[in-house]
Amino acid sequence: MDTSKPAIFVNGALLPMHVRKRVRTVIQVVGADRGAVVGKSPDDLQLVVKGSPPSAPLTNFVEVIGIADSEKSIQAEIWTNFGDAFDTYNYNQLCQLANGEYQHLFL
Amino acid sequence: MPVNLTPNAIATINGGDVNLKPLVQVLDIKQMGSAQERFRLLVSDSVLTQHAMLGTQLNDRVKTGLVKKGSVIQLIDYICSQVQKRKIIVVLNLETIIPDCEIIGNPKMVSDALTQKALPNTNSMQSSTVGYNNLSSQSHGSNMHGISSALSTQNHGGNMQSFRPTSSNQNQGSKMQSFQPALGAQNYGDDVQSFRPTVQPPYQPPPSYRNHGAVMKNEAPARIIPISALNPYQGRWAIKARITAKGDLRRYNNARGDGKVFSFDLLDSDGGEIRVTCFNAVVDRFYDVVEVGKVYLISKGSLKPAQKNFNHLKNDWEIFLEATSTVDLCPEEDGSIPQQQFSFKPISEIEIAENNSIFDVIGVVISVNPSVPILRKNGMETQRRILNLKDRSGWTVELTLWGDFCNKEGQKLQEMVDSGFFPILAVKAGKVSDFNGKSLGTISSTQLFINPDIPEAHAAKDWFDRGGRDVASMSISKDIVQGGPKNEVRKTVSQVKLEGLGRSDKPDWATVRASISFIKTDTFCYTACPLMIGDRQCNKKVTRSGNSRWQCDRCNQEFDDCDYRYLLQVQIQDHTGLTWATAFQESGEEILGYPAKELYFLKYESNDDTRFADIIRSRLFYQYLFKLKIKEEMYGDERRVKITIFKADKVSYSSESRYMLDLISKVRTY
């Protein structure tokens, strides 16, 4: 496991707390806008993911890891297809755990 | 407990009283007689003492210890008799007031001198009476009573026969003396020493109590006593009580024939409660008379030990009405008798209550399920309806309504909940069940009150309206896990072992998330009988008969094709440990993913061991949610915990994650 470049689990609401830091989240792809992917965060907020998506077509859910460059956008380095079914409720809970009482357990 | 004996009771009784019903204390008890067992008491009114003979029908009181030395008793039916110049109280009915008590006061011991001095008139009369001088004795009414009563006492003892020849004998000389030892032995023990036949009553037929004025039945209305004071040893009693419940008329059929029975429950102003039961003809007399909510005066019935399996009232007795019983409506309302008596317990207490215990609860109905038909064990169909009740303890409990409750109260509750009301429900006498956690169910004596006008109901409503509605509450009825299957008790493999599951009478059930680490393949299935017995397949193991056919010993039939069913031994493993478990047909197929027949043919007909091994290996290390039945069984002399896989579900990561997130949030609150 690569621990040299930790990425913080975030949802839409938590993203503004981590601007200019390395974050990770899962978005539900909604569409594309001027070279960026528009998606919905696990807590149903709209996020913009910039960078170059992989050549393979994106699935409904995609994990992105990269630098939060604003309160609503991520400059993504790594894109991972998470398939078409994903439990966003659980992921959102995970994000809250990672930024709450159990933060010390997460990288 | 301080108690006052009735002052001057002994003197008053000696003076001929039969109505005082005094409280006296027993100072001594002696057993008399050989032909028939009798007991003589020494009773005290705290100043004087007197001997008293117990009627033989009261012998049991002494034998069972209800009357013993020190007991304070109330004499109910009694008479003072003259026996051989001495007064003695003959007790026909009594009541134990205090079973055991210190000696009260400083009573003087009985002595002949005392009794003789106290009764100079009697003595002089008797000493002057010779032979047939009974005319004068008849003029002494009360004395006459005394004598004849003494006679009848002896009659009870069976001694009359021996006495009669004596009384007809005019000769009072030494012949009489010869009777003395015999009489004494059968009669009054040491009293015989003072037996001096100075008087010979004329022969008279043995009198009986019935034609005897002094012990005539007391026809005055019996005193009203609290229900809590009722016991089987009272002759006459009356209670004033409200009918809080009336059971249905039930017909039964047993070895003694057909019959009908109904019962009702009473509550009095002291909070005493008791059940009243009527059988057969008595049912007809009272069934239409009794009405729930009204107050009645009830008298004359017999008390029997309460049938605790049907009767959950706080009373060790129940009343059986008889033909002579009376149940009279009190026309005026008696506000001192409550309409109902509850002893509400918070739902949180049900969780630790024992199975089958009886509870009163009050709470808010937060949901009502539709009524569903249920087939009972006896083949009859009944209705069942489940609702959820929440109370101020912050817990909810499932209340299962059975039978008529579903359509009466259940329907009403459902309509109220459906239209957005949250009714208050008071449950009187619900039964705790440990099915699915802990729940409450109705029994025949349960009563349901919707929005009752009692302080507890108002308090519950108030609590609910002021935020109780939004309080997240846990149910004690089911281990509800978000996203997970219902009714499950989660355990780890080591918990199953360490907690000793399966050791009780009933099997334990647990859900374990684990992987299969090993599958035993020497025998993984058996040849089963495919025939139907009723609506179920026989499934008994069948054996080859001849070359190609199969034989079932149970069905005693042969057939060409048999069924193949799993009997799979596997090891299941989680992060805490490893255990063996057995999977039968359905769960075996869930685990292996193929019908048993297919794998059987692969292994034994095609002999394709490679492919068979591949399939088996491909099933290892998948995570399942196993529903396990755990029960300790005897194998010869050895006790072994047998774990059966009842169900094997592939873990759904999504719902399992939710389950674990829920666990984390629970940890956080501690």
mmCIF file of C-alpha atoms in Angstrom, chain B residues 302-522:
data_model
loop_
_atom_site.group_PDB
_atom_site.id
_atom_site.type_symbol
_atom_site.label_atom_id
_atom_site.label_comp_id
_atom_site.label_asym_id
_atom_site.label_seq_id
_atom_site.Cartn_x
_atom_site.Cartn_y
_atom_site.Cartn_z
ATOM 1 C CA SER B 302 -66.038 -22.133 47.503
ATOM 2 C CA LEU B 303 -62.442 -21.099 47.281
ATOM 3 C CA LYS B 304 -60.020 -23.262 45.409
ATOM 4 C CA PRO B 305 -56.371 -22.775 44.602
ATOM 5 C CA ALA B 306 -55.980 -20.521 41.586
ATOM 6 C CA GLN B 307 -55.102 -22.205 38.307
ATOM 7 C CA LYS B 308 -51.973 -20.225 37.733
ATOM 8 C CA ASN B 309 -51.622 -21.270 34.134
ATOM 9 C CA PHE B 310 -54.917 -19.595 33.247
ATOM 10 C CA ASN B 311 -55.242 -17.099 36.028
ATOM 11 C CA HIS B 312 -52.665 -14.381 36.402
ATOM 12 C CA LEU B 313 -54.365 -12.323 39.059
ATOM 13 C CA LYS B 314 -52.471 -11.637 42.219
ATOM 14 C CA ASN B 315 -54.355 -14.097 44.336
ATOM 15 C CA ASP B 316 -53.644 -17.650 45.360
ATOM 16 C CA TRP B 317 -57.327 -18.519 45.320
ATOM 17 C CA GLU B 318 -60.189 -18.376 42.970
ATOM 18 C CA ILE B 319 -63.875 -18.521 43.719
ATOM 19 C CA PHE B 320 -66.063 -21.294 42.349
ATOM 20 C CA LEU B 321 -69.675 -20.255 42.386
ATOM 21 C CA GLU B 322 -72.253 -22.818 43.362
ATOM 22 C CA ALA B 323 -75.985 -23.107 43.060
ATOM 23 C CA THR B 324 -76.453 -21.389 46.410
ATOM 24 C CA SER B 325 -74.102 -18.543 45.616
ATOM 25 C CA THR B 326 -75.428 -15.056 45.225
ATOM 26 C CA VAL B 327 -74.219 -12.379 42.859
ATOM 27 C CA ASP B 328 -76.195 -9.220 43.487
ATOM 28 C CA LEU B 329 -75.747 -6.016 41.590
ATOM 29 C CA CYS B 330 -75.053 -2.998 43.770
ATOM 30 C CA PRO B 331 -77.306 -0.391 42.238
ATOM 31 C CA GLU B 332 -75.293 2.559 43.467
ATOM 32 C CA GLU B 333 -71.877 3.146 41.961
ATOM 33 C CA ASP B 334 -69.010 2.744 44.389
ATOM 34 C CA GLY B 335 -66.285 5.178 43.434
ATOM 35 C CA SER B 336 -63.861 3.681 45.908
ATOM 36 C CA ILE B 337 -63.443 0.675 43.662
ATOM 37 C CA PRO B 338 -61.242 1.497 40.691
ATOM 38 C CA GLN B 339 -62.424 0.583 37.203
ATOM 39 C CA GLN B 340 -59.256 -1.287 36.445
ATOM 40 C CA GLN B 341 -56.080 -1.975 38.225
ATOM 41 C CA PHE B 342 -52.848 -1.855 36.296
ATOM 42 C CA SER B 343 -49.310 -2.339 37.373
ATOM 43 C CA PHE B 344 -47.569 -0.878 34.371
ATOM 44 C CA LYS B 345 -43.984 -1.767 33.768
ATOM 45 C CA PRO B 346 -41.673 0.030 31.357
ATOM 46 C CA ILE B 347 -40.962 -1.829 28.136
ATOM 47 C CA SER B 348 -37.287 -1.853 29.020
ATOM 48 C CA GLU B 349 -38.142 -4.227 31.856
ATOM 49 C CA ILE B 350 -39.707 -6.734 29.508
ATOM 50 C CA GLU B 351 -36.336 -7.327 27.984
ATOM 51 C CA ILE B 352 -35.063 -8.899 31.170
ATOM 52 C CA ALA B 353 -38.350 -10.543 32.086
ATOM 53 C CA GLU B 354 -38.749 -14.267 31.983
ATOM 54 C CA ASN B 355 -40.532 -15.975 29.173
ATOM 55 C CA ASN B 356 -44.272 -16.384 29.794
ATOM 56 C CA SER B 357 -44.385 -13.825 32.563
ATOM 57 C CA ILE B 358 -47.359 -11.488 32.584
ATOM 58 C CA PHE B 359 -46.998 -7.747 32.140
ATOM 59 C CA ASP B 360 -49.113 -4.637 32.063
ATOM 60 C CA VAL B 361 -47.691 -2.010 29.747
ATOM 61 C CA ILE B 362 -48.851 1.306 28.400
ATOM 62 C CA GLY B 363 -47.421 3.033 25.393
ATOM 63 C CA VAL B 364 -48.013 4.713 22.086
ATOM 64 C CA VAL B 365 -48.932 2.589 19.090
ATOM 65 C CA ILE B 366 -46.492 3.667 16.399
ATOM 66 C CA SER B 367 -47.324 1.091 13.769
ATOM 67 C CA VAL B 368 -49.873 -1.607 13.099
ATOM 68 C CA ASN B 369 -49.349 -4.444 10.658
ATOM 69 C CA PRO B 370 -52.229 -6.008 8.785
ATOM 70 C CA SER B 371 -53.882 -9.006 10.240
ATOM 71 C CA VAL B 372 -52.714 -12.315 8.761
ATOM 72 C CA PRO B 373 -54.160 -15.783 9.062
ATOM 73 C CA ILE B 374 -51.976 -18.219 10.971
ATOM 74 C CA LEU B 375 -52.375 -21.954 11.080
ATOM 75 C CA ARG B 376 -52.171 -23.118 14.644
ATOM 76 C CA LYS B 377 -50.590 -26.362 15.729
ATOM 77 C CA ASN B 378 -53.984 -27.948 16.231
ATOM 78 C CA GLY B 379 -54.846 -27.205 12.615
ATOM 79 C CA MET B 380 -57.239 -24.357 13.410
ATOM 80 C CA GLU B 381 -56.729 -21.076 11.686
ATOM 81 C CA THR B 382 -56.479 -17.943 13.708
ATOM 82 C CA GLN B 383 -55.675 -14.306 13.070
ATOM 83 C CA ARG B 384 -52.500 -12.589 14.041
ATOM 84 C CA ARG B 385 -51.668 -8.936 13.939
ATOM 85 C CA ILE B 386 -48.440 -7.344 15.069
ATOM 86 C CA LEU B 387 -48.174 -3.791 16.272
ATOM 87 C CA ASN B 388 -45.378 -1.751 17.768
ATOM 88 C CA LEU B 389 -45.675 -0.042 21.075
ATOM 89 C CA LYS B 390 -43.287 2.643 22.286
ATOM 90 C CA ASP B 391 -43.086 3.943 25.807
ATOM 91 C CA ARG B 392 -41.238 6.493 27.874
ATOM 92 C CA SER B 393 -38.385 4.122 28.529
ATOM 93 C CA GLY B 394 -37.450 4.857 24.913
ATOM 94 C CA TRP B 395 -37.898 1.243 23.843
ATOM 95 C CA THR B 396 -40.386 -0.320 21.545
ATOM 96 C CA VAL B 397 -41.854 -3.754 21.778
ATOM 97 C CA GLU B 398 -43.811 -5.865 19.378
ATOM 98 C CA LEU B 399 -47.263 -6.674 20.609
ATOM 99 C CA THR B 400 -48.815 -9.658 18.888
ATOM 100 C CA LEU B 401 -52.587 -9.677 18.860
ATOM 101 C CA TRP B 402 -54.209 -13.057 18.428
ATOM 102 C CA GLY B 403 -57.701 -14.065 17.405
ATOM 103 C CA ASP B 404 -60.496 -11.619 18.121
ATOM 104 C CA PHE B 405 -58.146 -8.884 19.251
ATOM 105 C CA CYS B 406 -57.002 -8.513 15.616
ATOM 106 C CA ASN B 407 -60.396 -7.534 14.366
ATOM 107 C CA LYS B 408 -61.744 -5.624 17.337
ATOM 108 C CA GLU B 409 -59.025 -3.520 18.894
ATOM 109 C CA GLY B 410 -56.514 -4.284 16.147
ATOM 110 C CA GLN B 411 -58.724 -2.919 13.383
ATOM 111 C CA LYS B 412 -59.534 0.190 15.354
ATOM 112 C CA LEU B 413 -55.862 0.801 16.092
ATOM 113 C CA GLN B 414 -54.922 0.332 12.478
ATOM 114 C CA GLU B 415 -57.501 2.858 11.348
ATOM 115 C CA MET B 416 -56.248 5.354 13.899
ATOM 116 C CA VAL B 417 -52.610 4.908 12.948
ATOM 117 C CA ASP B 418 -53.435 5.013 9.234
ATOM 118 C CA SER B 419 -55.161 8.333 9.670
ATOM 119 C CA GLY B 420 -52.173 9.822 11.447
ATOM 120 C CA PHE B 421 -53.156 9.370 15.083
ATOM 121 C CA PHE B 422 -50.928 7.658 17.535
ATOM 122 C CA PRO B 423 -53.286 6.067 20.029
ATOM 123 C CA ILE B 424 -52.286 5.204 23.572
ATOM 124 C CA LEU B 425 -52.750 1.538 24.301
ATOM 125 C CA ALA B 426 -52.889 0.037 27.778
ATOM 126 C CA VAL B 427 -52.295 -3.686 27.803
ATOM 127 C CA LYS B 428 -53.528 -5.575 30.820
ATOM 128 C CA ALA B 429 -51.985 -9.019 31.242
ATOM 129 C CA GLY B 430 -49.885 -9.444 28.128
ATOM 130 C CA LYS B 431 -47.621 -12.456 28.009
ATOM 131 C CA VAL B 432 -43.893 -12.109 27.448
ATOM 132 C CA SER B 433 -42.500 -14.307 24.744
ATOM 133 C CA ASP B 434 -38.872 -14.731 23.843
ATOM 134 C CA PHE B 435 -39.601 -15.339 20.200
ATOM 135 C CA ASN B 436 -37.468 -12.912 18.173
ATOM 136 C CA GLY B 437 -35.870 -11.130 21.049
ATOM 137 C CA LYS B 438 -38.612 -10.322 23.518
ATOM 138 C CA SER B 439 -42.146 -9.559 22.533
ATOM 139 C CA LEU B 440 -45.543 -9.353 24.107
ATOM 140 C CA GLY B 441 -48.591 -11.323 23.067
ATOM 141 C CA THR B 442 -52.234 -11.446 23.998
ATOM 142 C CA ILE B 443 -53.721 -14.356 25.903
ATOM 143 C CA SER B 444 -57.367 -15.024 26.620
ATOM 144 C CA SER B 445 -57.332 -12.926 29.771
ATOM 145 C CA THR B 446 -55.541 -10.008 28.164
ATOM 146 C CA GLN B 447 -57.426 -6.749 27.981
ATOM 147 C CA LEU B 448 -56.632 -3.845 25.679
ATOM 148 C CA PHE B 449 -57.676 -0.281 26.381
ATOM 149 C CA ILE B 450 -57.378 2.306 23.638
ATOM 150 C CA ASN B 451 -56.812 5.855 24.876
ATOM 151 C CA PRO B 452 -57.922 5.014 28.399
ATOM 152 C CA ASP B 453 -58.713 7.909 30.704
ATOM 153 C CA ILE B 454 -56.054 7.212 33.293
ATOM 154 C CA PRO B 455 -53.117 9.347 34.431
ATOM 155 C CA GLU B 456 -50.545 6.984 32.903
ATOM 156 C CA ALA B 457 -52.184 7.380 29.502
ATOM 157 C CA HIS B 458 -52.117 11.147 29.721
ATOM 158 C CA ALA B 459 -48.490 11.043 30.785
ATOM 159 C CA ALA B 460 -47.611 8.802 27.856
ATOM 160 C CA LYS B 461 -49.422 11.072 25.412
ATOM 161 C CA ASP B 462 -47.782 14.122 26.869
ATOM 162 C CA TRP B 463 -44.350 12.537 26.566
ATOM 163 C CA PHE B 464 -45.016 11.509 22.987
ATOM 164 C CA ASP B 465 -46.258 14.926 21.924
ATOM 165 C CA ARG B 466 -43.356 16.684 23.543
ATOM 166 C CA GLY B 467 -40.717 14.930 21.569
ATOM 167 C CA GLY B 468 -41.098 11.280 22.498
ATOM 168 C CA ARG B 469 -42.327 10.794 18.950
ATOM 169 C CA ASP B 470 -38.933 11.735 17.567
ATOM 170 C CA VAL B 471 -36.837 9.884 20.092
ATOM 171 C CA ALA B 472 -35.015 7.165 18.277
ATOM 172 C CA SER B 473 -35.974 4.017 20.056
ATOM 173 C CA MET B 474 -34.607 0.532 19.979
ATOM 174 C CA SER B 475 -36.843 -2.457 19.767
ATOM 175 C CA ILE B 476 -36.459 -5.241 22.271
ATOM 176 C CA SER B 477 -38.387 -7.498 19.969
ATOM 177 C CA LYS B 478 -36.007 -8.025 17.121
ATOM 178 C CA ASP B 479 -32.386 -7.489 16.580
ATOM 179 C CA ILE B 480 -33.140 -5.105 13.769
ATOM 180 C CA VAL B 481 -30.046 -4.306 11.809
ATOM 181 C CA GLN B 482 -30.170 -1.698 9.138
ATOM 182 C CA GLY B 483 -29.875 -3.329 5.774
ATOM 183 C CA GLY B 484 -29.308 -6.726 7.276
ATOM 184 C CA PRO B 485 -31.801 -9.518 7.493
ATOM 185 C CA LYS B 486 -34.199 -9.353 10.399
ATOM 186 C CA ASN B 487 -34.282 -11.540 13.475
ATOM 187 C CA GLU B 488 -30.623 -12.174 13.589
ATOM 188 C CA VAL B 489 -28.304 -12.418 16.522
ATOM 189 C CA ARG B 490 -24.824 -11.770 15.288
ATOM 190 C CA LYS B 491 -22.047 -13.861 16.751
ATOM 191 C CA THR B 492 -18.494 -14.643 15.869
ATOM 192 C CA VAL B 493 -17.269 -18.221 15.679
ATOM 193 C CA SER B 494 -15.478 -17.883 18.994
ATOM 194 C CA GLN B 495 -18.577 -16.413 20.611
ATOM 195 C CA VAL B 496 -20.581 -19.430 19.497
ATOM 196 C CA LYS B 497 -18.089 -21.614 21.324
ATOM 197 C CA LEU B 498 -17.277 -19.469 24.337
ATOM 198 C CA GLU B 499 -20.844 -18.497 25.140
ATOM 199 C CA GLY B 500 -21.810 -22.149 25.248
ATOM 200 C CA LEU B 501 -24.618 -21.766 22.748
ATOM 201 C CA GLY B 502 -26.849 -24.792 22.299
ATOM 202 C CA ARG B 503 -26.585 -25.993 25.870
ATOM 203 C CA SER B 504 -30.108 -25.013 26.850
ATOM 204 C CA ASP B 505 -33.236 -27.002 26.078
ATOM 205 C CA LYS B 506 -34.003 -25.129 22.943
ATOM 206 C CA PRO B 507 -31.540 -24.737 20.119
ATOM 207 C CA ASP B 508 -29.812 -21.393 19.824
ATOM 208 C CA TRP B 509 -29.757 -19.468 16.594
ATOM 209 C CA ALA B 510 -26.969 -17.209 15.521
ATOM 210 C CA THR B 511 -25.852 -15.453 12.397
ATOM 211 C CA VAL B 512 -22.167 -15.662 11.687
ATOM 212 C CA ARG B 513 -20.250 -13.950 8.924
ATOM 213 C CA ALA B 514 -17.581 -16.400 7.953
ATOM 214 C CA SER B 515 -15.844 -18.107 5.067
ATOM 215 C CA ILE B 516 -15.804 -21.751 4.191
ATOM 216 C CA SER B 517 -12.276 -22.993 4.677
ATOM 217 C CA PHE B 518 -12.748 -26.688 4.068
ATOM 218 C CA ILE B 519 -15.349 -28.985 2.554
ATOM 219 C CA LYS B 520 -15.331 -32.668 3.351
ATOM 220 C CA THR B 521 -15.876 -34.572 0.134
ATOM 221 C CA ASP B 522 -15.669 -38.257 1.126
#
